[in-house]
Short mmCIF file of C-alpha atoms in Angstrom, two decimals:
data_model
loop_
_atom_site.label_atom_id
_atom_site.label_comp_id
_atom_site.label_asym_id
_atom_site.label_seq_id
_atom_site.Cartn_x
_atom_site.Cartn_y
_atom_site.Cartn_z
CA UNK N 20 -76.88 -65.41 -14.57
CA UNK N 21 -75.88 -65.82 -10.79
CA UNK N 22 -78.56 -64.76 -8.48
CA UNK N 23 -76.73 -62.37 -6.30
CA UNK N 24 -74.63 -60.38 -9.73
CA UNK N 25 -78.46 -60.32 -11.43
CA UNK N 26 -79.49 -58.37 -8.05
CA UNK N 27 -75.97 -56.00 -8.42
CA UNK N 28 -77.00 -55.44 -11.69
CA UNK N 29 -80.92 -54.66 -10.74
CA UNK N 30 -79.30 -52.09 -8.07
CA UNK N 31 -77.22 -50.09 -10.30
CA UNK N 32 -79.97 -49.82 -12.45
CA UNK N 33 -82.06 -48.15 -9.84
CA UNK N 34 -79.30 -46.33 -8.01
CA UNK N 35 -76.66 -45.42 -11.34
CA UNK N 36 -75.78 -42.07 -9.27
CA UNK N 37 -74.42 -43.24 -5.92
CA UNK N 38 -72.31 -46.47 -8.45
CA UNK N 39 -70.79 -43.64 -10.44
CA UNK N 40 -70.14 -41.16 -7.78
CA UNK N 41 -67.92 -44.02 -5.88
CA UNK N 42 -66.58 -45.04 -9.38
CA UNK N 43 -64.59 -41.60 -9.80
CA UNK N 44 -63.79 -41.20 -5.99
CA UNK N 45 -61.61 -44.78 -6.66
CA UNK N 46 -60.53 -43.55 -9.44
CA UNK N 47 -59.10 -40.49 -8.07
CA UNK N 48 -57.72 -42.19 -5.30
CA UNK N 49 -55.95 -44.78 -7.82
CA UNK N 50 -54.73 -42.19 -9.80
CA UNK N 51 -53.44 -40.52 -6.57
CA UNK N 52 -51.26 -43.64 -5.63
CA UNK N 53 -50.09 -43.84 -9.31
CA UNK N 54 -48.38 -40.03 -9.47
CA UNK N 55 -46.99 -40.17 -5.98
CA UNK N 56 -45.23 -43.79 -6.57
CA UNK N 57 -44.76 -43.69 -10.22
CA UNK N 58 -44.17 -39.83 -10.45
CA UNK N 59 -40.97 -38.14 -11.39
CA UNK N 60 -38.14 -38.02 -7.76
CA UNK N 61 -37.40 -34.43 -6.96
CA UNK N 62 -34.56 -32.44 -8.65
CA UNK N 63 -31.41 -33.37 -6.78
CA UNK N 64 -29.51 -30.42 -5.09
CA UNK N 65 -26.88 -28.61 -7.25
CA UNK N 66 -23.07 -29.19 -6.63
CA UNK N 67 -20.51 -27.02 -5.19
CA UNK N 68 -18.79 -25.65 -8.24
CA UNK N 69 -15.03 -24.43 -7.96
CA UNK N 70 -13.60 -21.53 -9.95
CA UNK N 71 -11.37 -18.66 -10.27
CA UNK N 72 -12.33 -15.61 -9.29
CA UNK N 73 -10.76 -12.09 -10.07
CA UNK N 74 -12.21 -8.28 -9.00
CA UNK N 75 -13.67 -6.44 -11.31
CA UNK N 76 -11.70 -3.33 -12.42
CA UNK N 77 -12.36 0.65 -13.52
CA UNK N 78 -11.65 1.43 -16.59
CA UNK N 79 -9.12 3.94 -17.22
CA UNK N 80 -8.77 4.10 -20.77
CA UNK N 81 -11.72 7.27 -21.07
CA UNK N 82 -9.81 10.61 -22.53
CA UNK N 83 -9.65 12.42 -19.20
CA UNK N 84 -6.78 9.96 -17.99
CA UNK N 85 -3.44 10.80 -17.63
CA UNK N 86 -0.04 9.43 -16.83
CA UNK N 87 1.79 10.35 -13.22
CA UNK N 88 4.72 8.95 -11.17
CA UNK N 89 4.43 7.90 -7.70
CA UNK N 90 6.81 9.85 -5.29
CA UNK N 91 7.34 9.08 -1.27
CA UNK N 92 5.40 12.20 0.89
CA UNK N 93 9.44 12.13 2.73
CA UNK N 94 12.21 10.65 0.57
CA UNK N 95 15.15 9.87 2.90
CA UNK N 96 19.12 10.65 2.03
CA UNK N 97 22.03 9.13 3.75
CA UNK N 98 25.39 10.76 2.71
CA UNK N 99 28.51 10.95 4.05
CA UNK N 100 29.28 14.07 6.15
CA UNK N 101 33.45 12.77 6.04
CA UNK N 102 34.87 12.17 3.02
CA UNK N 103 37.13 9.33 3.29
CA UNK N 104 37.37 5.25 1.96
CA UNK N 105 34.59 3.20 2.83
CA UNK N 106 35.36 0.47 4.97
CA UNK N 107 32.25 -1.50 5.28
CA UNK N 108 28.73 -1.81 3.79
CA UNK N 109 25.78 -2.79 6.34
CA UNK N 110 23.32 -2.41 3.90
CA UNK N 111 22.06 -3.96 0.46
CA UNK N 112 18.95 -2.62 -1.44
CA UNK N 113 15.73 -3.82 -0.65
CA UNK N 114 16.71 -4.01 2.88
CA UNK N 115 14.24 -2.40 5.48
CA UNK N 116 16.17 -0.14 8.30
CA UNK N 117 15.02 2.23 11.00
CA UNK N 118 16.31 5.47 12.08
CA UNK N 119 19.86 5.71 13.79
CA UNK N 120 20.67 1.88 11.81
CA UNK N 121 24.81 1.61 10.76
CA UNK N 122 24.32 1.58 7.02
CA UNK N 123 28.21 2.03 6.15
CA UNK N 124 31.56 2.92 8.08
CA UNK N 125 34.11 5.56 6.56
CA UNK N 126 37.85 5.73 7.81
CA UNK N 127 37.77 7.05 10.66
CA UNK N 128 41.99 6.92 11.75
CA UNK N 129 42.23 10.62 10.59
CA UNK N 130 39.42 11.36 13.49
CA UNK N 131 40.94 8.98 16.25
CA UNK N 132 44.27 11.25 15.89
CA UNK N 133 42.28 14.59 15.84
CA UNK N 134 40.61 13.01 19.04
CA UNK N 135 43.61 12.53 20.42
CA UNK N 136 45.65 15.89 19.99
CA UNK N 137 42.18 17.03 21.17
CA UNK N 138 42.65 15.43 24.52
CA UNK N 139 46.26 16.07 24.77
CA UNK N 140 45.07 20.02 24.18
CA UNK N 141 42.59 19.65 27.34
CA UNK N 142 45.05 17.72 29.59
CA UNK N 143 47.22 21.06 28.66
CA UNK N 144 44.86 23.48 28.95
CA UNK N 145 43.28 21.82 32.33
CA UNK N 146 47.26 21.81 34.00
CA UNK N 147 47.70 25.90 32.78
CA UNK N 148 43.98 26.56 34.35
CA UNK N 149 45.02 25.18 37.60
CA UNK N 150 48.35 26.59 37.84
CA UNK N 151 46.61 30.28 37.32
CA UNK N 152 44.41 29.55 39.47
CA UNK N 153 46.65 28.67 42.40
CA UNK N 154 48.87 32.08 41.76
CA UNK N 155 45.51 34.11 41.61
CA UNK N 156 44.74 32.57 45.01
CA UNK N 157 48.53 33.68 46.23
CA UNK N 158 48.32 36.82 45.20
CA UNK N 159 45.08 37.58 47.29
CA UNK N 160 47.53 35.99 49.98
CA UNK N 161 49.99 38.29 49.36
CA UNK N 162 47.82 41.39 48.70
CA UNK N 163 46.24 41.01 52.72
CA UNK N 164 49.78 41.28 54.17
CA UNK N 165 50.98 43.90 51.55
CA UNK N 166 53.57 42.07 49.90
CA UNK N 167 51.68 42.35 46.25
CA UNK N 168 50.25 45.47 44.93
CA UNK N 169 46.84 44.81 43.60
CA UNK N 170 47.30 45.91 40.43
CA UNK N 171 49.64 42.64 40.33
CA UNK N 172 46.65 41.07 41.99
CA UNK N 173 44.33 41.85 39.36
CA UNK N 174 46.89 40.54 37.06
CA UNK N 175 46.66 37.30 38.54
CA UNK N 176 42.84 36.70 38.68
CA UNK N 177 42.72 37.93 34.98
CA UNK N 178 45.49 35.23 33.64
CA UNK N 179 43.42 33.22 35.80
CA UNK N 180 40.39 33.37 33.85
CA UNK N 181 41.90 33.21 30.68
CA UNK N 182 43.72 29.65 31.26
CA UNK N 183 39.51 29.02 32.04
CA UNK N 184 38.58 30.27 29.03
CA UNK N 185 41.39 28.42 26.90
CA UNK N 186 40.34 25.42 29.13
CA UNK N 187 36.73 25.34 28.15
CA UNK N 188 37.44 25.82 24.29
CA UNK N 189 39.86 23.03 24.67
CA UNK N 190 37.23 20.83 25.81
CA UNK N 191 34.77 21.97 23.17
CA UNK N 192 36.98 21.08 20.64
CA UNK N 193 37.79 17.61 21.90
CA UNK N 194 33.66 17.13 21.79
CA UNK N 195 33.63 18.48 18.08
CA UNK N 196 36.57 16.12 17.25
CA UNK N 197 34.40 12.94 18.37
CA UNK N 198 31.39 14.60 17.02
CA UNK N 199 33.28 14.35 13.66
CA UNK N 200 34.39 10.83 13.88
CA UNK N 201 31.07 9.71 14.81
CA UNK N 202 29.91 11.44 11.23
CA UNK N 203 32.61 8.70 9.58
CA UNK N 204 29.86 6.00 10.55
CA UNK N 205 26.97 6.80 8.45
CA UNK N 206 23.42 6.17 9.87
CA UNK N 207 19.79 5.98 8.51
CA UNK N 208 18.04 9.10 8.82
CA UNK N 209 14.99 7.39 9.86
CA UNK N 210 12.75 3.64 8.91
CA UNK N 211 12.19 3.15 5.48
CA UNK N 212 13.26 0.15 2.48
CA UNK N 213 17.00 0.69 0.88
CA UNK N 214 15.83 2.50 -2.69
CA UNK N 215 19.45 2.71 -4.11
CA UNK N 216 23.42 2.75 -3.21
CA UNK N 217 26.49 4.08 -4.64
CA UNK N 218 28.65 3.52 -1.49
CA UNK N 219 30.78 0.68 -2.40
CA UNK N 220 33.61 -1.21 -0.16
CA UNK N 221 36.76 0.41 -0.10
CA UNK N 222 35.48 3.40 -2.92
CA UNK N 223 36.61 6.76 -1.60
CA UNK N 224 33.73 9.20 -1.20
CA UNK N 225 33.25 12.73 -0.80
CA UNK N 226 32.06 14.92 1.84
CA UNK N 227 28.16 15.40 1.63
CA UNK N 228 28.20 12.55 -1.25
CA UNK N 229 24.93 10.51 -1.22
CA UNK N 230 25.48 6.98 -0.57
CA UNK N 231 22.14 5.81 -0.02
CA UNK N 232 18.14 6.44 -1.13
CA UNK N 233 15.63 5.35 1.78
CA UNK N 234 11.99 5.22 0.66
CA UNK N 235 10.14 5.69 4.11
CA UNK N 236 7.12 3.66 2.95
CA UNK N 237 4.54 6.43 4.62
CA UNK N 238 2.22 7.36 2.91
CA UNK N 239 2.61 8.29 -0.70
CA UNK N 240 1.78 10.98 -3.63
CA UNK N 241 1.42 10.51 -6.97
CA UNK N 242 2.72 13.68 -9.45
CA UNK N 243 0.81 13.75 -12.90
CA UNK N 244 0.84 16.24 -15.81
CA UNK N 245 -2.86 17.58 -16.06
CA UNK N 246 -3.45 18.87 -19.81
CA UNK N 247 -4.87 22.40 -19.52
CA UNK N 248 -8.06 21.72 -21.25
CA UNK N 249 -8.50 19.39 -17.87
CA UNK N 250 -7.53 22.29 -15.07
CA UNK N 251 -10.93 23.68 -14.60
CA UNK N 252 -12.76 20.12 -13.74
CA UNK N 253 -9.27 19.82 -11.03
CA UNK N 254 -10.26 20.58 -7.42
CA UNK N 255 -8.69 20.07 -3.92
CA UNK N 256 -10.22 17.01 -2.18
CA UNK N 257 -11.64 15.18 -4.91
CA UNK N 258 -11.26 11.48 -5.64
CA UNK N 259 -9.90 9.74 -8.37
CA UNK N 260 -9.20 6.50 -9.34
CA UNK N 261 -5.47 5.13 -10.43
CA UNK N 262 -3.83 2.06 -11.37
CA UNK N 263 -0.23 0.64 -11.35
CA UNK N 264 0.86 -2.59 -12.52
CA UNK N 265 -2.51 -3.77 -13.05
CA UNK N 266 -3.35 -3.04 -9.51
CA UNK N 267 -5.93 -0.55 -8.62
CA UNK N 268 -6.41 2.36 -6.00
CA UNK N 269 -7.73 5.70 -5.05
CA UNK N 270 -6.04 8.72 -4.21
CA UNK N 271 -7.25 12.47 -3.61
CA UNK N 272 -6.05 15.74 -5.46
CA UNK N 273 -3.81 17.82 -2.31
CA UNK N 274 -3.01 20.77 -5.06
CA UNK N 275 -2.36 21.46 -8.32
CA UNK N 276 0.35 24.33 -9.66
CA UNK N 277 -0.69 27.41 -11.22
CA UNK N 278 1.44 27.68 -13.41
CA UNK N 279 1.93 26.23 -17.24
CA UNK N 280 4.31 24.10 -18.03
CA UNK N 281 6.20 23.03 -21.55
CA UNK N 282 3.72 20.99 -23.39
CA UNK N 283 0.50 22.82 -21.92
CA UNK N 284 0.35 20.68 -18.92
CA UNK N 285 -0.10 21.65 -14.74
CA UNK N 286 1.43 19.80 -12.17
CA UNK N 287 -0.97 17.93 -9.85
CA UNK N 288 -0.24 16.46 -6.80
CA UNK N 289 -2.55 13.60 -5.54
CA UNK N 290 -2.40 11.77 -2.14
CA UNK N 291 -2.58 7.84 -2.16
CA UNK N 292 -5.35 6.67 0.02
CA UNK N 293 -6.00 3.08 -1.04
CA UNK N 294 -3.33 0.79 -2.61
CA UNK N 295 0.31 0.79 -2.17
CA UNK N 296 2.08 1.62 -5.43
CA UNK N 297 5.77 1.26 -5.04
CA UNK N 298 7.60 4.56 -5.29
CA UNK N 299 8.74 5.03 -9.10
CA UNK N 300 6.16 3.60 -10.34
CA UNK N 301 4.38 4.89 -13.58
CA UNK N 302 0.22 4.95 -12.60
CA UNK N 303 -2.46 5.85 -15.14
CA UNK N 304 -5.11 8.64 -13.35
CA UNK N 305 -8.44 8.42 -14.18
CA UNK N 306 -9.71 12.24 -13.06
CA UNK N 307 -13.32 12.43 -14.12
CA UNK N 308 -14.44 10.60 -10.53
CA UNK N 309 -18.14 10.87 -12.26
CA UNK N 310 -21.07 8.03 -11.83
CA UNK N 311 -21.32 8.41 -15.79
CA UNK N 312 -18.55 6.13 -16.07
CA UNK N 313 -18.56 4.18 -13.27
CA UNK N 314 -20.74 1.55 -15.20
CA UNK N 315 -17.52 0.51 -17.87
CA UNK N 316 -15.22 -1.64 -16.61
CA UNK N 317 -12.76 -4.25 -17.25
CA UNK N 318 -13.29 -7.61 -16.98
CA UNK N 319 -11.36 -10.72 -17.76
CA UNK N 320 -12.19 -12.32 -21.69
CA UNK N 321 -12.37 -15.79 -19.81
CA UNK N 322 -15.43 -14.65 -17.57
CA UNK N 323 -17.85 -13.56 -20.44
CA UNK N 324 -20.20 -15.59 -21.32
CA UNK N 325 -23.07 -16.26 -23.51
CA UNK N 326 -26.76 -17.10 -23.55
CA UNK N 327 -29.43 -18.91 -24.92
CA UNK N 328 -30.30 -16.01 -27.49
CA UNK N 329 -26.73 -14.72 -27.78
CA UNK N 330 -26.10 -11.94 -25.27
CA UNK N 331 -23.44 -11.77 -23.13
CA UNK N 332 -22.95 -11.86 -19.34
CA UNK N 333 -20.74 -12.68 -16.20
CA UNK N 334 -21.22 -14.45 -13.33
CA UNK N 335 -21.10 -12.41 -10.51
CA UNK N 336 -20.27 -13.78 -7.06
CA UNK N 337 -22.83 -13.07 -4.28
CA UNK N 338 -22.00 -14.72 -1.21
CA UNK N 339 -21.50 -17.89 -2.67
CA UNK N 340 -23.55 -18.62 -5.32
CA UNK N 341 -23.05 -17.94 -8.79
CA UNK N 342 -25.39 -14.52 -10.42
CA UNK N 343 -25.64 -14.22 -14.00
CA UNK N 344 -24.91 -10.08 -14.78
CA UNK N 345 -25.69 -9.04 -18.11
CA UNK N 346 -22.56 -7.18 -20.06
CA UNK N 347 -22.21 -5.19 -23.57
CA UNK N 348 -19.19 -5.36 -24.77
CA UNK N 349 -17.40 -2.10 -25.61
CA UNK N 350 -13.75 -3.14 -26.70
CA UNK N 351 -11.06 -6.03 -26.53
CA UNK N 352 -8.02 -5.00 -25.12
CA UNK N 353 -5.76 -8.22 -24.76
CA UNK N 354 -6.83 -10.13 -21.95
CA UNK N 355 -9.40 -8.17 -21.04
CA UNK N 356 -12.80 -6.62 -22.27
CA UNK N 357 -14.25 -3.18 -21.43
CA UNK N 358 -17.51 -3.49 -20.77
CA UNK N 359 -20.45 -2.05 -19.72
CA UNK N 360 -22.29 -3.55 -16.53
CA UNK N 361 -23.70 -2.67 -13.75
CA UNK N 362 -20.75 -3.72 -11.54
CA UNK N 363 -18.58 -1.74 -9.38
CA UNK N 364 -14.75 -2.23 -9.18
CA UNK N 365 -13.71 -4.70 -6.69
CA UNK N 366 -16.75 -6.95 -7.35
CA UNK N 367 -15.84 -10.50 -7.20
CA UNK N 368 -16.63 -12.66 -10.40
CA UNK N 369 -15.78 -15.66 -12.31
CA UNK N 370 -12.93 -15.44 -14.25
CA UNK N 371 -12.42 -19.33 -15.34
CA UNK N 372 -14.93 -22.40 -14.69
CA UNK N 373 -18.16 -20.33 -15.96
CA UNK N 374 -18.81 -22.40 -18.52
CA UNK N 375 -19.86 -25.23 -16.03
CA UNK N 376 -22.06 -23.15 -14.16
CA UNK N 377 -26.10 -22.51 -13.72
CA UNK N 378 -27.31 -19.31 -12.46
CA UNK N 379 -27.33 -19.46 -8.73
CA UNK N 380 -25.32 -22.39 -8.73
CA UNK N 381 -23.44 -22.87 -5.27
CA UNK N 382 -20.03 -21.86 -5.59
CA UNK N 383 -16.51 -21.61 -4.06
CA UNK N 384 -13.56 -19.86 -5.10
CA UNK N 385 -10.06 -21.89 -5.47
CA UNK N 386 -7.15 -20.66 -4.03
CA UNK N 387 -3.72 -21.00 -6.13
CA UNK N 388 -1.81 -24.10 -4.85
CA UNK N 389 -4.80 -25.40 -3.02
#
């Protein structure tokens, strides 16, 4: 054996501690160097997932819903004070107008010649005032120097005053004869969307005929038949929840009717205060406003999805990021399911691209045409 490894070797024998204490301190650094450059990289970031997104929406389907018909809070009517042919149409439906806007023009010749034996009837009138006038002043004249009595005086001032009087109803009635003719030129009562027309070019119409509907657009009330059984749970000022079209809103009860109508229902009027529903339009009421069923909603089929173990659940859209929300199913109701969740209506969620997502996966919502 080699001189110097037969001394190593007598060493360790008499000092096997302090050999195997720096034995596992290179060992531990070895294996240190091995997991930090032969260890696993760290995760990657996720990607930016794009998908559809739709609101959830209340569920209005619950037994204490009923059917009403939106109604403008001021319906407009523009009719035709002249009767007469139309001869021109200013205005189509669907057309927006303000107040004092030329919607159609009615013959007005009839009016131009009332106008004009009105005028003739002043000129008259103004020619027999101020020939009266002059003999009332001559016969003051004449009364001073004695060659009138004053009865005949007193004569003369009074046909003076009635050639006033005819001349002041002959210019009233030449202002009522262009107030007329100004009625053959009908005008919108005030701002508002064209709702319907029966004046037609050249149709002859009658007077106070309604030639057009004007939907002012402010504001808006929905009427619905309450069942009786429903009344008592009916208060001024409360909320309740509607939809039209598929589009949601709130509105708030203003009054309901006392009395009963055919079919055992009550009149209720309700005052939109979120949404727009166009006038005419048939909404569904939801009138129970209570928390109890504020946790079923409707959601699209294409955002459920399903887990590991079965269950069901949404991705709900927080920020930006993708939340799983755990659903139960209650019914299918073509494209959409009522379930139960705890979301609120309005709450953004996916509707298409779940399938491709992890929970709290970064996400961002793609607009149509994008």
């Amino acid at each position: 054996m080699h001189p110097r490894l037969k001394q190593t070797v007598t060493h360790m024998k008499r000092h096997p501690a302090v050999y195997l204490a720096g034995g596992a301190a290179l060992l531990s650094v070895a294996g240190l160097a091995s997991a930090v450059f032969a260890g696993d990289p760290p995760a990657a970031p996720q990607p930016t997932a794009y998908v559809v997104a739709e609101p959830v929406r209340p569920d209005l389907s619950s037994g204490n819903g009923v059917t009403g018909i939106v109604q403008s809070v001021t319906p407009l009517q523009a009719s035709a004070v002249n009767g007469g042919r139309i001869l021109a149409v200013k205005a189509q439906i669907g057309d927006r107008v303000e107040a004092g806007q030329v919607l159609a023009v009615i013959d007005g010749r009839a009016a131009a010649l009332r106008i004009r034996q009105a005028d003739s009837e002043v000129r008259r009138a103004e020619a027999l005032a101020a020939e009266r006038a002059t003999a009332a002043k001559r016969a003051d004249t004449l009364v001073a120097t004695g060659a009138l009595s004053e009865a005949e005086r007193d004569a003369a001032r009074a046909e003076a005053r009635s050639a006033e009087n005819t001349l002041a109803a002959a210019r009233a009635a030449a202002a009522l004869a262009r107030t007329e003719a100004d009625f053959n030129v009908v005008r919108a009562p005030g701002a508002g969307l064209i709702a319907s027309r029966t004046a037609e070019l050249g149709g002859v119409v009658a007077p106070g005929q309604m030639l057009f509907a004007i939907e002012s657009r402010v504001g808006g009330m929905i009427l619905a038949a309450v069942p009786v059984k429903l009344a008592p749970s009916i208060r001024p000022g409360m909320q309740v929840r509607y939809e039209a079209d598929g589009v949601t809103g709130t509105a708030r009860v203003v009054g309901m009717s006392p009395r009963i109508e055919g079919g055992g229902v009550a009149p209720v009027r309700l005052a939109v205060e979120q949404g727009s529903p166009s006038p005419g339009a048939i909404v569904r009421v939801q009138l129970n406003g209570s928390d109890a069923d504020a946790r079923i909603v409707r959601v699209p089929i294409g955002a459920l999805q399903t887990d590991a173990r079965g269950g069901r659940f949404v991705y709900r859209i927080d920020g930006k990021r993708a939340t799983p929300v755990p659903v139960s199913i209650q019914a299918l109701n073509g494209a959409d399911a009522r379930v139960s969740a705890p979301l609120r209506p309005g709450t953004p969620i996916v509707a298409a691209g779940g399938a491709f997502l992890r929970p709290g996966q970064p996400v961002q919502i793609a607009k149509p045409g994008a």
